[in-house]
């Protein structure tokens, strides 16, 4: 009996020793990671990563496209203002992305005194106006029906013309009236194209020095404003 137990323990110890050295394989379901990795397909293509590497994006992140102003127009400048604004815009160095266009302001309502028939008649009426304290007028000398008449003002809207006529009436001018008349005065605007964010910021600093001018979207051909 003792001999049986001796050989039984010897065989059991040999079995356990062989199992520990892996000669009998593993039947445990809790397989360790290195062993599981060996059983994966295409093991040579797998790469172990640290936690820091796993959190770092491997694909390039696309950069956000900078905003570009397609076309900006600023105006309307009188002829006498052109040198100063052009000198300022030179600092943007836009080259052919900058252009100057003509703007035509059209006024169609004239407050006037009809023709006095001759230069002498017009001069006499002008003297009467000066005695009433008026100096903002001119004698019409073109070849129109208003020749030797007197212009007291030209306005874009009829409402503005009526207001001026009422003011003149209050000052004693009785022969003035309102009629159609087109007087064009040339002004200028600048178009600035494909401005970057940085260029737009520099332009805004320049524009601050011209508060009377307006920004607007471009119209790519010269046009008239009424």
mmCIF file with all atom_site columns, C-alpha atoms in Angstrom:
data_model
loop_
_atom_site.group_PDB
_atom_site.id
_atom_site.type_symbol
_atom_site.label_atom_id
_atom_site.label_alt_id
_atom_site.label_comp_id
_atom_site.label_asym_id
_atom_site.label_entity_id
_atom_site.label_seq_id
_atom_site.pdbx_PDB_ins_code
_atom_site.Cartn_x
_atom_site.Cartn_y
_atom_site.Cartn_z
_atom_site.occupancy
_atom_site.B_iso_or_equiv
_atom_site.pdbx_formal_charge
_atom_site.auth_seq_id
_atom_site.auth_comp_id
_atom_site.auth_asym_id
_atom_site.auth_atom_id
_atom_site.pdbx_PDB_model_num
ATOM 1   C CA . UNK A 1 1   ? 0.000   0.000   0.000   1.00 0.00 ? 1   UNK A CA 1
ATOM 2   C CA . UNK A 1 2   ? 2.785   2.455   0.838   1.00 0.00 ? 2   UNK A CA 1
ATOM 3   C CA . UNK A 1 3   ? 4.460   1.571   -2.432  1.00 0.00 ? 3   UNK A CA 1
ATOM 4   C CA . UNK A 1 4   ? 1.219   2.436   -4.298  1.00 0.00 ? 4   UNK A CA 1
ATOM 5   C CA . UNK A 1 5   ? 0.964   5.861   -2.665  1.00 0.00 ? 5   UNK A CA 1
ATOM 6   C CA . UNK A 1 6   ? 4.621   6.516   -3.373  1.00 0.00 ? 6   UNK A CA 1
ATOM 7   C CA . UNK A 1 7   ? 4.305   5.847   -7.077  1.00 0.00 ? 7   UNK A CA 1
ATOM 8   C CA . UNK A 1 8   ? 1.009   7.747   -7.266  1.00 0.00 ? 8   UNK A CA 1
ATOM 9   C CA . UNK A 1 9   ? 2.546   10.896  -5.762  1.00 0.00 ? 9   UNK A CA 1
ATOM 10  C CA . UNK A 1 10  ? 5.579   10.550  -8.014  1.00 0.00 ? 10  UNK A CA 1
ATOM 11  C CA . UNK A 1 11  ? 3.412   10.329  -11.154 1.00 0.00 ? 11  UNK A CA 1
ATOM 12  C CA . UNK A 1 12  ? 1.246   13.274  -9.988  1.00 0.00 ? 12  UNK A CA 1
ATOM 13  C CA . UNK A 1 13  ? 4.291   15.466  -9.361  1.00 0.00 ? 13  UNK A CA 1
ATOM 14  C CA . UNK A 1 14  ? 5.719   14.576  -12.785 1.00 0.00 ? 14  UNK A CA 1
ATOM 15  C CA . UNK A 1 15  ? 2.368   15.455  -14.390 1.00 0.00 ? 15  UNK A CA 1
ATOM 16  C CA . UNK A 1 16  ? 2.237   18.832  -12.650 1.00 0.00 ? 16  UNK A CA 1
ATOM 17  C CA . UNK A 1 17  ? 5.858   19.562  -13.587 1.00 0.00 ? 17  UNK A CA 1
ATOM 18  C CA . UNK A 1 18  ? 5.145   18.782  -17.253 1.00 0.00 ? 18  UNK A CA 1
ATOM 19  C CA . UNK A 1 19  ? 2.053   21.011  -17.179 1.00 0.00 ? 19  UNK A CA 1
ATOM 20  C CA . UNK A 1 20  ? 3.974   23.929  -15.670 1.00 0.00 ? 20  UNK A CA 1
ATOM 21  C CA . UNK A 1 21  ? 6.573   23.717  -18.422 1.00 0.00 ? 21  UNK A CA 1
ATOM 22  C CA . UNK A 1 22  ? 3.831   23.798  -21.027 1.00 0.00 ? 22  UNK A CA 1
ATOM 23  C CA . UNK A 1 23  ? 4.313   20.320  -22.377 1.00 0.00 ? 23  UNK A CA 1
ATOM 24  C CA . UNK A 1 24  ? 0.636   19.548  -21.898 1.00 0.00 ? 24  UNK A CA 1
ATOM 25  C CA . UNK A 1 25  ? -0.761  22.899  -23.238 1.00 0.00 ? 25  UNK A CA 1
ATOM 26  C CA . UNK A 1 26  ? -3.254  25.146  -21.354 1.00 0.00 ? 26  UNK A CA 1
ATOM 27  C CA . UNK A 1 27  ? -6.892  24.366  -20.728 1.00 0.00 ? 27  UNK A CA 1
ATOM 28  C CA . UNK A 1 28  ? -7.574  27.551  -18.766 1.00 0.00 ? 28  UNK A CA 1
ATOM 29  C CA . UNK A 1 29  ? -10.054 29.982  -20.418 1.00 0.00 ? 29  UNK A CA 1
ATOM 30  C CA . UNK A 1 30  ? -8.249  32.913  -18.803 1.00 0.00 ? 30  UNK A CA 1
ATOM 31  C CA . UNK A 1 31  ? -5.484  33.050  -21.408 1.00 0.00 ? 31  UNK A CA 1
ATOM 32  C CA . UNK A 1 32  ? -2.922  35.802  -20.848 1.00 0.00 ? 32  UNK A CA 1
ATOM 33  C CA . UNK A 1 33  ? -2.474  38.587  -23.448 1.00 0.00 ? 33  UNK A CA 1
ATOM 34  C CA . UNK A 1 34  ? 0.866   37.360  -24.907 1.00 0.00 ? 34  UNK A CA 1
ATOM 35  C CA . UNK A 1 35  ? -0.642  33.948  -25.504 1.00 0.00 ? 35  UNK A CA 1
ATOM 36  C CA . UNK A 1 36  ? -3.792  35.449  -27.061 1.00 0.00 ? 36  UNK A CA 1
ATOM 37  C CA . UNK A 1 37  ? -1.639  37.623  -29.315 1.00 0.00 ? 37  UNK A CA 1
ATOM 38  C CA . UNK A 1 38  ? 0.175   34.573  -30.657 1.00 0.00 ? 38  UNK A CA 1
ATOM 39  C CA . UNK A 1 39  ? -3.185  33.118  -31.759 1.00 0.00 ? 39  UNK A CA 1
ATOM 40  C CA . UNK A 1 40  ? -4.208  36.200  -33.781 1.00 0.00 ? 40  UNK A CA 1
ATOM 41  C CA . UNK A 1 41  ? -4.132  36.217  -37.586 1.00 0.00 ? 41  UNK A CA 1
ATOM 42  C CA . UNK A 1 42  ? -1.325  38.260  -39.223 1.00 0.00 ? 42  UNK A CA 1
ATOM 43  C CA . UNK A 1 43  ? 0.500   38.638  -35.944 1.00 0.00 ? 43  UNK A CA 1
ATOM 44  C CA . UNK A 1 44  ? 3.466   40.185  -37.753 1.00 0.00 ? 44  UNK A CA 1
ATOM 45  C CA . UNK A 1 45  ? 1.257   43.182  -38.727 1.00 0.00 ? 45  UNK A CA 1
ATOM 46  C CA . UNK A 1 46  ? 0.062   43.924  -35.182 1.00 0.00 ? 46  UNK A CA 1
ATOM 47  C CA . UNK A 1 47  ? 1.738   46.533  -33.012 1.00 0.00 ? 47  UNK A CA 1
ATOM 48  C CA . UNK A 1 48  ? 1.406   46.997  -29.284 1.00 0.00 ? 48  UNK A CA 1
ATOM 49  C CA . UNK A 1 49  ? 0.757   50.635  -28.346 1.00 0.00 ? 49  UNK A CA 1
ATOM 50  C CA . UNK A 1 50  ? 1.182   52.541  -25.131 1.00 0.00 ? 50  UNK A CA 1
ATOM 51  C CA . UNK A 1 51  ? -1.772  54.508  -23.681 1.00 0.00 ? 51  UNK A CA 1
ATOM 52  C CA . UNK A 1 52  ? -0.203  57.793  -24.869 1.00 0.00 ? 52  UNK A CA 1
ATOM 53  C CA . UNK A 1 53  ? 0.240   56.466  -28.411 1.00 0.00 ? 53  UNK A CA 1
ATOM 54  C CA . UNK A 1 54  ? -3.347  55.252  -28.487 1.00 0.00 ? 54  UNK A CA 1
ATOM 55  C CA . UNK A 1 55  ? -4.655  58.725  -27.656 1.00 0.00 ? 55  UNK A CA 1
ATOM 56  C CA . UNK A 1 56  ? -2.533  60.425  -30.329 1.00 0.00 ? 56  UNK A CA 1
ATOM 57  C CA . UNK A 1 57  ? -4.295  60.732  -33.752 1.00 0.00 ? 57  UNK A CA 1
ATOM 58  C CA . UNK A 1 58  ? -2.343  58.977  -36.512 1.00 0.00 ? 58  UNK A CA 1
ATOM 59  C CA . UNK A 1 59  ? -4.186  60.618  -39.434 1.00 0.00 ? 59  UNK A CA 1
ATOM 60  C CA . UNK A 1 60  ? -3.305  64.204  -40.398 1.00 0.00 ? 60  UNK A CA 1
ATOM 61  C CA . UNK A 1 61  ? -5.855  66.781  -39.261 1.00 0.00 ? 61  UNK A CA 1
ATOM 62  C CA . UNK A 1 62  ? -6.998  69.042  -42.094 1.00 0.00 ? 62  UNK A CA 1
ATOM 63  C CA . UNK A 1 63  ? -6.331  72.736  -41.511 1.00 0.00 ? 63  UNK A CA 1
ATOM 64  C CA . UNK A 1 64  ? -9.279  75.123  -41.432 1.00 0.00 ? 64  UNK A CA 1
ATOM 65  C CA . UNK A 1 65  ? -9.427  77.158  -44.600 1.00 0.00 ? 65  UNK A CA 1
ATOM 66  C CA . UNK A 1 66  ? -8.861  80.855  -43.948 1.00 0.00 ? 66  UNK A CA 1
ATOM 67  C CA . UNK A 1 67  ? -11.829 83.101  -44.730 1.00 0.00 ? 67  UNK A CA 1
ATOM 68  C CA . UNK A 1 68  ? -11.441 85.224  -47.867 1.00 0.00 ? 68  UNK A CA 1
ATOM 69  C CA . UNK A 1 69  ? -13.486 88.329  -48.737 1.00 0.00 ? 69  UNK A CA 1
ATOM 70  C CA . UNK A 1 70  ? -14.373 87.904  -52.418 1.00 0.00 ? 70  UNK A CA 1
ATOM 71  C CA . UNK A 1 71  ? -14.905 91.569  -53.313 1.00 0.00 ? 71  UNK A CA 1
ATOM 72  C CA . UNK A 1 72  ? -15.352 94.680  -51.194 1.00 0.00 ? 72  UNK A CA 1
ATOM 73  C CA . UNK A 1 73  ? -16.211 98.137  -52.503 1.00 0.00 ? 73  UNK A CA 1
ATOM 74  C CA . UNK A 1 74  ? -15.741 101.420 -50.648 1.00 0.00 ? 74  UNK A CA 1
ATOM 75  C CA . UNK A 1 75  ? -16.942 104.856 -51.790 1.00 0.00 ? 75  UNK A CA 1
ATOM 76  C CA . UNK A 1 76  ? -17.969 107.390 -52.852 1.00 0.00 ? 76  UNK A CA 1
ATOM 77  C CA . UNK A 1 77  ? -14.904 109.638 -52.913 1.00 0.00 ? 77  UNK A CA 1
ATOM 78  C CA . UNK A 1 78  ? -14.673 113.144 -54.325 1.00 0.00 ? 78  UNK A CA 1
ATOM 79  C CA . UNK A 1 79  ? -11.829 113.823 -56.751 1.00 0.00 ? 79  UNK A CA 1
ATOM 80  C CA . UNK A 1 80  ? -9.965  115.790 -54.072 1.00 0.00 ? 80  UNK A CA 1
ATOM 81  C CA . UNK A 1 81  ? -10.007 112.764 -51.718 1.00 0.00 ? 81  UNK A CA 1
ATOM 82  C CA . UNK A 1 82  ? -8.443  110.337 -54.201 1.00 0.00 ? 82  UNK A CA 1
ATOM 83  C CA . UNK A 1 83  ? -4.717  110.991 -53.461 1.00 0.00 ? 83  UNK A CA 1
ATOM 84  C CA . UNK A 1 84  ? -5.135  110.435 -49.717 1.00 0.00 ? 84  UNK A CA 1
ATOM 85  C CA . UNK A 1 85  ? -7.110  107.177 -49.954 1.00 0.00 ? 85  UNK A CA 1
ATOM 86  C CA . UNK A 1 86  ? -4.844  105.784 -52.681 1.00 0.00 ? 86  UNK A CA 1
ATOM 87  C CA . UNK A 1 87  ? -1.784  106.489 -50.550 1.00 0.00 ? 87  UNK A CA 1
ATOM 88  C CA . UNK A 1 88  ? -3.354  104.550 -47.667 1.00 0.00 ? 88  UNK A CA 1
ATOM 89  C CA . UNK A 1 89  ? -4.418  101.611 -49.854 1.00 0.00 ? 89  UNK A CA 1
ATOM 90  C CA . UNK A 1 90  ? -0.859  101.245 -51.179 1.00 0.00 ? 90  UNK A CA 1
ATOM 91  C CA . UNK A 1 91  ? 0.115   99.719  -47.833 1.00 0.00 ? 91  UNK A CA 1
ATOM 92  C CA . UNK A 1 92  ? -2.102  96.703  -48.604 1.00 0.00 ? 92  UNK A CA 1
ATOM 93  C CA . UNK A 1 93  ? -0.033  95.944  -51.733 1.00 0.00 ? 93  UNK A CA 1
ATOM 94  C CA . UNK A 1 94  ? -3.003  94.353  -53.512 1.00 0.00 ? 94  UNK A CA 1
ATOM 95  C CA . UNK A 1 95  ? -1.691  94.936  -57.025 1.00 0.00 ? 95  UNK A CA 1
ATOM 96  C CA . UNK A 1 96  ? -4.244  93.953  -59.672 1.00 0.00 ? 96  UNK A CA 1
ATOM 97  C CA . UNK A 1 97  ? -6.668  92.944  -56.906 1.00 0.00 ? 97  UNK A CA 1
ATOM 98  C CA . UNK A 1 98  ? -7.431  96.648  -56.460 1.00 0.00 ? 98  UNK A CA 1
ATOM 99  C CA . UNK A 1 99  ? -9.218  98.866  -58.979 1.00 0.00 ? 99  UNK A CA 1
ATOM 100 C CA . UNK A 1 100 ? -10.906 102.265 -59.112 1.00 0.00 ? 100 UNK A CA 1
ATOM 101 C CA . UNK A 1 101 ? -14.291 102.837 -60.755 1.00 0.00 ? 101 UNK A CA 1
ATOM 102 C CA . UNK A 1 102 ? -16.378 105.897 -61.549 1.00 0.00 ? 102 UNK A CA 1
ATOM 103 C CA . UNK A 1 103 ? -19.661 106.439 -59.724 1.00 0.00 ? 103 UNK A CA 1
ATOM 104 C CA . UNK A 1 104 ? -22.266 108.824 -61.098 1.00 0.00 ? 104 UNK A CA 1
ATOM 105 C CA . UNK A 1 105 ? -24.705 110.427 -58.660 1.00 0.00 ? 105 UNK A CA 1
ATOM 106 C CA . UNK A 1 106 ? -27.793 111.600 -60.513 1.00 0.00 ? 106 UNK A CA 1
ATOM 107 C CA . UNK A 1 107 ? -29.957 114.402 -59.106 1.00 0.00 ? 107 UNK A CA 1
ATOM 108 C CA . UNK A 1 108 ? -33.274 114.908 -60.898 1.00 0.00 ? 108 UNK A CA 1
ATOM 109 C CA . UNK A 1 109 ? -35.211 117.597 -59.019 1.00 0.00 ? 109 UNK A CA 1
ATOM 110 C CA . UNK A 1 110 ? -34.235 121.227 -59.398 1.00 0.00 ? 110 UNK A CA 1
ATOM 111 C CA . UNK A 1 111 ? -35.545 124.192 -57.460 1.00 0.00 ? 111 UNK A CA 1
ATOM 112 C CA . UNK A 1 112 ? -35.220 127.126 -59.852 1.00 0.00 ? 112 UNK A CA 1
ATOM 113 C CA . UNK A 1 113 ? -36.447 130.519 -61.000 1.00 0.00 ? 113 UNK A CA 1
ATOM 114 C CA . UNK A 1 114 ? -37.451 130.455 -64.695 1.00 0.00 ? 114 UNK A CA 1
ATOM 115 C CA . UNK A 1 115 ? -35.446 132.218 -67.409 1.00 0.00 ? 115 UNK A CA 1
ATOM 116 C CA . UNK A 1 116 ? -35.289 136.018 -67.085 1.00 0.00 ? 116 UNK A CA 1
ATOM 117 C CA . UNK A 1 117 ? -34.813 136.362 -70.851 1.00 0.00 ? 117 UNK A CA 1
ATOM 118 C CA . UNK A 1 118 ? -31.314 137.858 -70.790 1.00 0.00 ? 118 UNK A CA 1
ATOM 119 C CA . UNK A 1 119 ? -28.126 138.150 -68.776 1.00 0.00 ? 119 UNK A CA 1
ATOM 120 C CA . UNK A 1 120 ? -29.239 141.556 -67.521 1.00 0.00 ? 120 UNK A CA 1
ATOM 121 C CA . UNK A 1 121 ? -32.563 140.137 -66.299 1.00 0.00 ? 121 UNK A CA 1
ATOM 122 C CA . UNK A 1 122 ? -30.775 137.241 -64.591 1.00 0.00 ? 122 UNK A CA 1
ATOM 123 C CA . UNK A 1 123 ? -28.287 139.591 -62.872 1.00 0.00 ? 123 UNK A CA 1
ATOM 124 C CA . UNK A 1 124 ? -31.177 141.729 -61.608 1.00 0.00 ? 124 UNK A CA 1
ATOM 125 C CA . UNK A 1 125 ? -32.961 138.690 -60.128 1.00 0.00 ? 125 UNK A CA 1
ATOM 126 C CA . UNK A 1 126 ? -29.701 137.542 -58.563 1.00 0.00 ? 126 UNK A CA 1
ATOM 127 C CA . UNK A 1 127 ? -29.387 140.931 -56.839 1.00 0.00 ? 127 UNK A CA 1
ATOM 128 C CA . UNK A 1 128 ? -32.877 140.533 -55.377 1.00 0.00 ? 128 UNK A CA 1
ATOM 129 C CA . UNK A 1 129 ? -31.928 137.105 -53.966 1.00 0.00 ? 129 UNK A CA 1
ATOM 130 C CA . UNK A 1 130 ? -28.794 138.485 -52.329 1.00 0.00 ? 130 UNK A CA 1
ATOM 131 C CA . UNK A 1 131 ? -30.845 141.200 -50.641 1.00 0.00 ? 131 UNK A CA 1
ATOM 132 C CA . UNK A 1 132 ? -32.978 138.392 -49.161 1.00 0.00 ? 132 UNK A CA 1
ATOM 133 C CA . UNK A 1 133 ? -29.808 136.878 -47.704 1.00 0.00 ? 133 UNK A CA 1
ATOM 134 C CA . UNK A 1 134 ? -29.403 134.106 -50.290 1.00 0.00 ? 134 UNK A CA 1
ATOM 135 C CA . UNK A 1 135 ? -26.046 133.315 -51.881 1.00 0.00 ? 135 UNK A CA 1
ATOM 136 C CA . UNK A 1 136 ? -26.285 129.588 -52.670 1.00 0.00 ? 136 UNK A CA 1
ATOM 137 C CA . UNK A 1 137 ? -27.473 129.799 -56.304 1.00 0.00 ? 137 UNK A CA 1
ATOM 138 C CA . UNK A 1 138 ? -26.102 130.168 -59.801 1.00 0.00 ? 138 UNK A CA 1
ATOM 139 C CA . UNK A 1 139 ? -27.262 131.659 -63.113 1.00 0.00 ? 139 UNK A CA 1
ATOM 140 C CA . UNK A 1 140 ? -27.934 129.014 -65.779 1.00 0.00 ? 140 UNK A CA 1
ATOM 141 C CA . UNK A 1 141 ? -25.995 129.844 -68.944 1.00 0.00 ? 141 UNK A CA 1
ATOM 142 C CA . UNK A 1 142 ? -26.292 126.677 -71.030 1.00 0.00 ? 142 UNK A CA 1
ATOM 143 C CA . UNK A 1 143 ? -28.391 126.387 -74.196 1.00 0.00 ? 143 UNK A CA 1
ATOM 144 C CA . UNK A 1 144 ? -31.417 124.789 -72.490 1.00 0.00 ? 144 UNK A CA 1
ATOM 145 C CA . UNK A 1 145 ? -34.827 126.343 -71.843 1.00 0.00 ? 145 UNK A CA 1
ATOM 146 C CA . UNK A 1 146 ? -33.469 127.451 -68.482 1.00 0.00 ? 146 UNK A CA 1
ATOM 147 C CA . UNK A 1 147 ? -30.814 129.720 -70.006 1.00 0.00 ? 147 UNK A CA 1
ATOM 148 C CA . UNK A 1 148 ? -30.696 132.937 -67.911 1.00 0.00 ? 148 UNK A CA 1
ATOM 149 C CA . UNK A 1 149 ? -32.759 131.291 -65.241 1.00 0.00 ? 149 UNK A CA 1
ATOM 150 C CA . UNK A 1 150 ? -31.442 130.728 -61.694 1.00 0.00 ? 150 UNK A CA 1
ATOM 151 C CA . UNK A 1 151 ? -30.779 127.351 -60.056 1.00 0.00 ? 151 UNK A CA 1
ATOM 152 C CA . UNK A 1 152 ? -31.454 127.355 -56.323 1.00 0.00 ? 152 UNK A CA 1
ATOM 153 C CA . UNK A 1 153 ? -30.512 123.712 -55.713 1.00 0.00 ? 153 UNK A CA 1
ATOM 154 C CA . UNK A 1 154 ? -30.634 120.211 -57.229 1.00 0.00 ? 154 UNK A CA 1
ATOM 155 C CA . UNK A 1 155 ? -31.913 117.249 -55.187 1.00 0.00 ? 155 UNK A CA 1
ATOM 156 C CA . UNK A 1 156 ? -32.183 113.476 -55.492 1.00 0.00 ? 156 UNK A CA 1
ATOM 157 C CA . UNK A 1 157 ? -35.746 113.286 -54.171 1.00 0.00 ? 157 UNK A CA 1
ATOM 158 C CA . UNK A 1 158 ? -38.834 115.379 -54.732 1.00 0.00 ? 158 UNK A CA 1
ATOM 159 C CA . UNK A 1 159 ? -39.430 115.513 -50.968 1.00 0.00 ? 159 UNK A CA 1
ATOM 160 C CA . UNK A 1 160 ? -36.066 117.207 -50.416 1.00 0.00 ? 160 UNK A CA 1
ATOM 161 C CA . UNK A 1 161 ? -36.773 119.669 -53.229 1.00 0.00 ? 161 UNK A CA 1
ATOM 162 C CA . UNK A 1 162 ? -40.180 120.559 -51.745 1.00 0.00 ? 162 UNK A CA 1
ATOM 163 C CA . UNK A 1 163 ? -38.637 121.161 -48.337 1.00 0.00 ? 163 UNK A CA 1
ATOM 164 C CA . UNK A 1 164 ? -36.068 123.525 -49.850 1.00 0.00 ? 164 UNK A CA 1
ATOM 165 C CA . UNK A 1 165 ? -38.751 125.349 -51.820 1.00 0.00 ? 165 UNK A CA 1
ATOM 166 C CA . UNK A 1 166 ? -40.764 125.859 -48.641 1.00 0.00 ? 166 UNK A CA 1
ATOM 167 C CA . UNK A 1 167 ? -37.704 127.286 -46.869 1.00 0.00 ? 167 UNK A CA 1
ATOM 168 C CA . UNK A 1 168 ? -37.149 129.719 -49.752 1.00 0.00 ? 168 UNK A CA 1
ATOM 169 C CA . UNK A 1 169 ? -40.781 130.794 -49.650 1.00 0.00 ? 169 UNK A CA 1
ATOM 170 C CA . UNK A 1 170 ? -40.432 131.592 -45.949 1.00 0.00 ? 170 UNK A CA 1
ATOM 171 C CA . UNK A 1 171 ? -37.512 133.869 -46.839 1.00 0.00 ? 171 UNK A CA 1
ATOM 172 C CA . UNK A 1 172 ? -39.552 135.785 -49.418 1.00 0.00 ? 172 UNK A CA 1
ATOM 173 C CA . UNK A 1 173 ? -38.743 133.964 -52.676 1.00 0.00 ? 173 UNK A CA 1
ATOM 174 C CA . UNK A 1 174 ? -42.048 133.774 -54.548 1.00 0.00 ? 174 UNK A CA 1
ATOM 175 C CA . UNK A 1 175 ? -41.109 132.886 -58.136 1.00 0.00 ? 175 UNK A CA 1
ATOM 176 C CA . UNK A 1 176 ? -39.210 129.630 -57.474 1.00 0.00 ? 176 UNK A CA 1
ATOM 177 C CA . UNK A 1 177 ? -40.597 126.285 -58.585 1.00 0.00 ? 177 UNK A CA 1
ATOM 178 C CA . UNK A 1 178 ? -39.584 122.614 -58.927 1.00 0.00 ? 178 UNK A CA 1
ATOM 179 C CA . UNK A 1 179 ? -38.795 120.955 -62.243 1.00 0.00 ? 179 UNK A CA 1
ATOM 180 C CA . UNK A 1 180 ? -36.851 118.027 -63.726 1.00 0.00 ? 180 UNK A CA 1
ATOM 181 C CA . UNK A 1 181 ? -33.146 118.525 -64.187 1.00 0.00 ? 181 UNK A CA 1
ATOM 182 C CA . UNK A 1 182 ? -30.297 116.007 -64.379 1.00 0.00 ? 182 UNK A CA 1
ATOM 183 C CA . UNK A 1 183 ? -26.944 117.083 -63.018 1.00 0.00 ? 183 UNK A CA 1
ATOM 184 C CA . UNK A 1 184 ? -24.215 114.442 -62.819 1.00 0.00 ? 184 UNK A CA 1
ATOM 185 C CA . UNK A 1 185 ? -21.196 114.752 -60.553 1.00 0.00 ? 185 UNK A CA 1
ATOM 186 C CA . UNK A 1 186 ? -18.419 112.187 -60.898 1.00 0.00 ? 186 UNK A CA 1
ATOM 187 C CA . UNK A 1 187 ? -17.265 110.384 -57.784 1.00 0.00 ? 187 UNK A CA 1
ATOM 188 C CA . UNK A 1 188 ? -15.052 107.340 -57.323 1.00 0.00 ? 188 UNK A CA 1
ATOM 189 C CA . UNK A 1 189 ? -15.072 104.031 -55.500 1.00 0.00 ? 189 UNK A CA 1
ATOM 190 C CA . UNK A 1 190 ? -12.432 101.352 -54.946 1.00 0.00 ? 190 UNK A CA 1
ATOM 191 C CA . UNK A 1 191 ? -12.915 97.610  -55.352 1.00 0.00 ? 191 UNK A CA 1
ATOM 192 C CA . UNK A 1 192 ? -10.701 95.288  -53.284 1.00 0.00 ? 192 UNK A CA 1
ATOM 193 C CA . UNK A 1 193 ? -10.791 91.596  -54.236 1.00 0.00 ? 193 UNK A CA 1
ATOM 194 C CA . UNK A 1 194 ? -9.875  88.305  -52.516 1.00 0.00 ? 194 UNK A CA 1
ATOM 195 C CA . UNK A 1 195 ? -8.891  89.887  -49.218 1.00 0.00 ? 195 UNK A CA 1
ATOM 196 C CA . UNK A 1 196 ? -7.419  87.596  -46.591 1.00 0.00 ? 196 UNK A CA 1
ATOM 197 C CA . UNK A 1 197 ? -8.388  87.955  -42.945 1.00 0.00 ? 197 UNK A CA 1
ATOM 198 C CA . UNK A 1 198 ? -5.136  89.809  -42.243 1.00 0.00 ? 198 UNK A CA 1
ATOM 199 C CA . UNK A 1 199 ? -5.639  92.142  -45.219 1.00 0.00 ? 199 UNK A CA 1
ATOM 200 C CA . UNK A 1 200 ? -9.238  92.822  -44.172 1.00 0.00 ? 200 UNK A CA 1
ATOM 201 C CA . UNK A 1 201 ? -8.029  93.759  -40.688 1.00 0.00 ? 201 UNK A CA 1
ATOM 202 C CA . UNK A 1 202 ? -5.510  96.232  -42.148 1.00 0.00 ? 202 UNK A CA 1
ATOM 203 C CA . UNK A 1 203 ? -8.179  97.645  -44.447 1.00 0.00 ? 203 UNK A CA 1
ATOM 204 C CA . UNK A 1 204 ? -10.545 98.217  -41.502 1.00 0.00 ? 204 UNK A CA 1
ATOM 205 C CA . UNK A 1 205 ? -7.863  100.345 -39.843 1.00 0.00 ? 205 UNK A CA 1
ATOM 206 C CA . UNK A 1 206 ? -7.576  102.421 -43.035 1.00 0.00 ? 206 UNK A CA 1
ATOM 207 C CA . UNK A 1 207 ? -11.359 102.733 -43.397 1.00 0.00 ? 207 UNK A CA 1
ATOM 208 C CA . UNK A 1 208 ? -11.602 104.185 -39.878 1.00 0.00 ? 208 UNK A CA 1
ATOM 209 C CA . UNK A 1 209 ? -9.940  107.309 -41.266 1.00 0.00 ? 209 UNK A CA 1
ATOM 210 C CA . UNK A 1 210 ? -12.779 107.771 -43.801 1.00 0.00 ? 210 UNK A CA 1
ATOM 211 C CA . UNK A 1 211 ? -15.974 107.474 -41.701 1.00 0.00 ? 211 UNK A CA 1
ATOM 212 C CA . UNK A 1 212 ? -18.175 109.188 -44.317 1.00 0.00 ? 212 UNK A CA 1
ATOM 213 C CA . UNK A 1 213 ? -17.547 106.427 -46.870 1.00 0.00 ? 213 UNK A CA 1
ATOM 214 C CA . UNK A 1 214 ? -19.532 103.210 -46.998 1.00 0.00 ? 214 UNK A CA 1
ATOM 215 C CA . UNK A 1 215 ? -18.564 99.561  -47.490 1.00 0.00 ? 215 UNK A CA 1
ATOM 216 C CA . UNK A 1 216 ? -20.695 97.486  -49.850 1.00 0.00 ? 216 UNK A CA 1
ATOM 217 C CA . UNK A 1 217 ? -20.582 94.336  -51.950 1.00 0.00 ? 217 UNK A CA 1
ATOM 218 C CA . UNK A 1 218 ? -18.930 94.751  -55.324 1.00 0.00 ? 218 UNK A CA 1
ATOM 219 C CA . UNK A 1 219 ? -20.652 95.154  -58.630 1.00 0.00 ? 219 UNK A CA 1
ATOM 220 C CA . UNK A 1 220 ? -17.967 94.228  -61.098 1.00 0.00 ? 220 UNK A CA 1
ATOM 221 C CA . UNK A 1 221 ? -18.856 96.890  -63.695 1.00 0.00 ? 221 UNK A CA 1
ATOM 222 C CA . UNK A 1 222 ? -19.211 100.677 -63.362 1.00 0.00 ? 222 UNK A CA 1
ATOM 223 C CA . UNK A 1 223 ? -22.740 101.782 -62.631 1.00 0.00 ? 223 UNK A CA 1
ATOM 224 C CA . UNK A 1 224 ? -24.869 104.786 -61.797 1.00 0.00 ? 224 UNK A CA 1
ATOM 225 C CA . UNK A 1 225 ? -26.484 105.547 -58.453 1.00 0.00 ? 225 UNK A CA 1
ATOM 226 C CA . UNK A 1 226 ? -29.659 107.580 -58.106 1.00 0.00 ? 226 UNK A CA 1
#
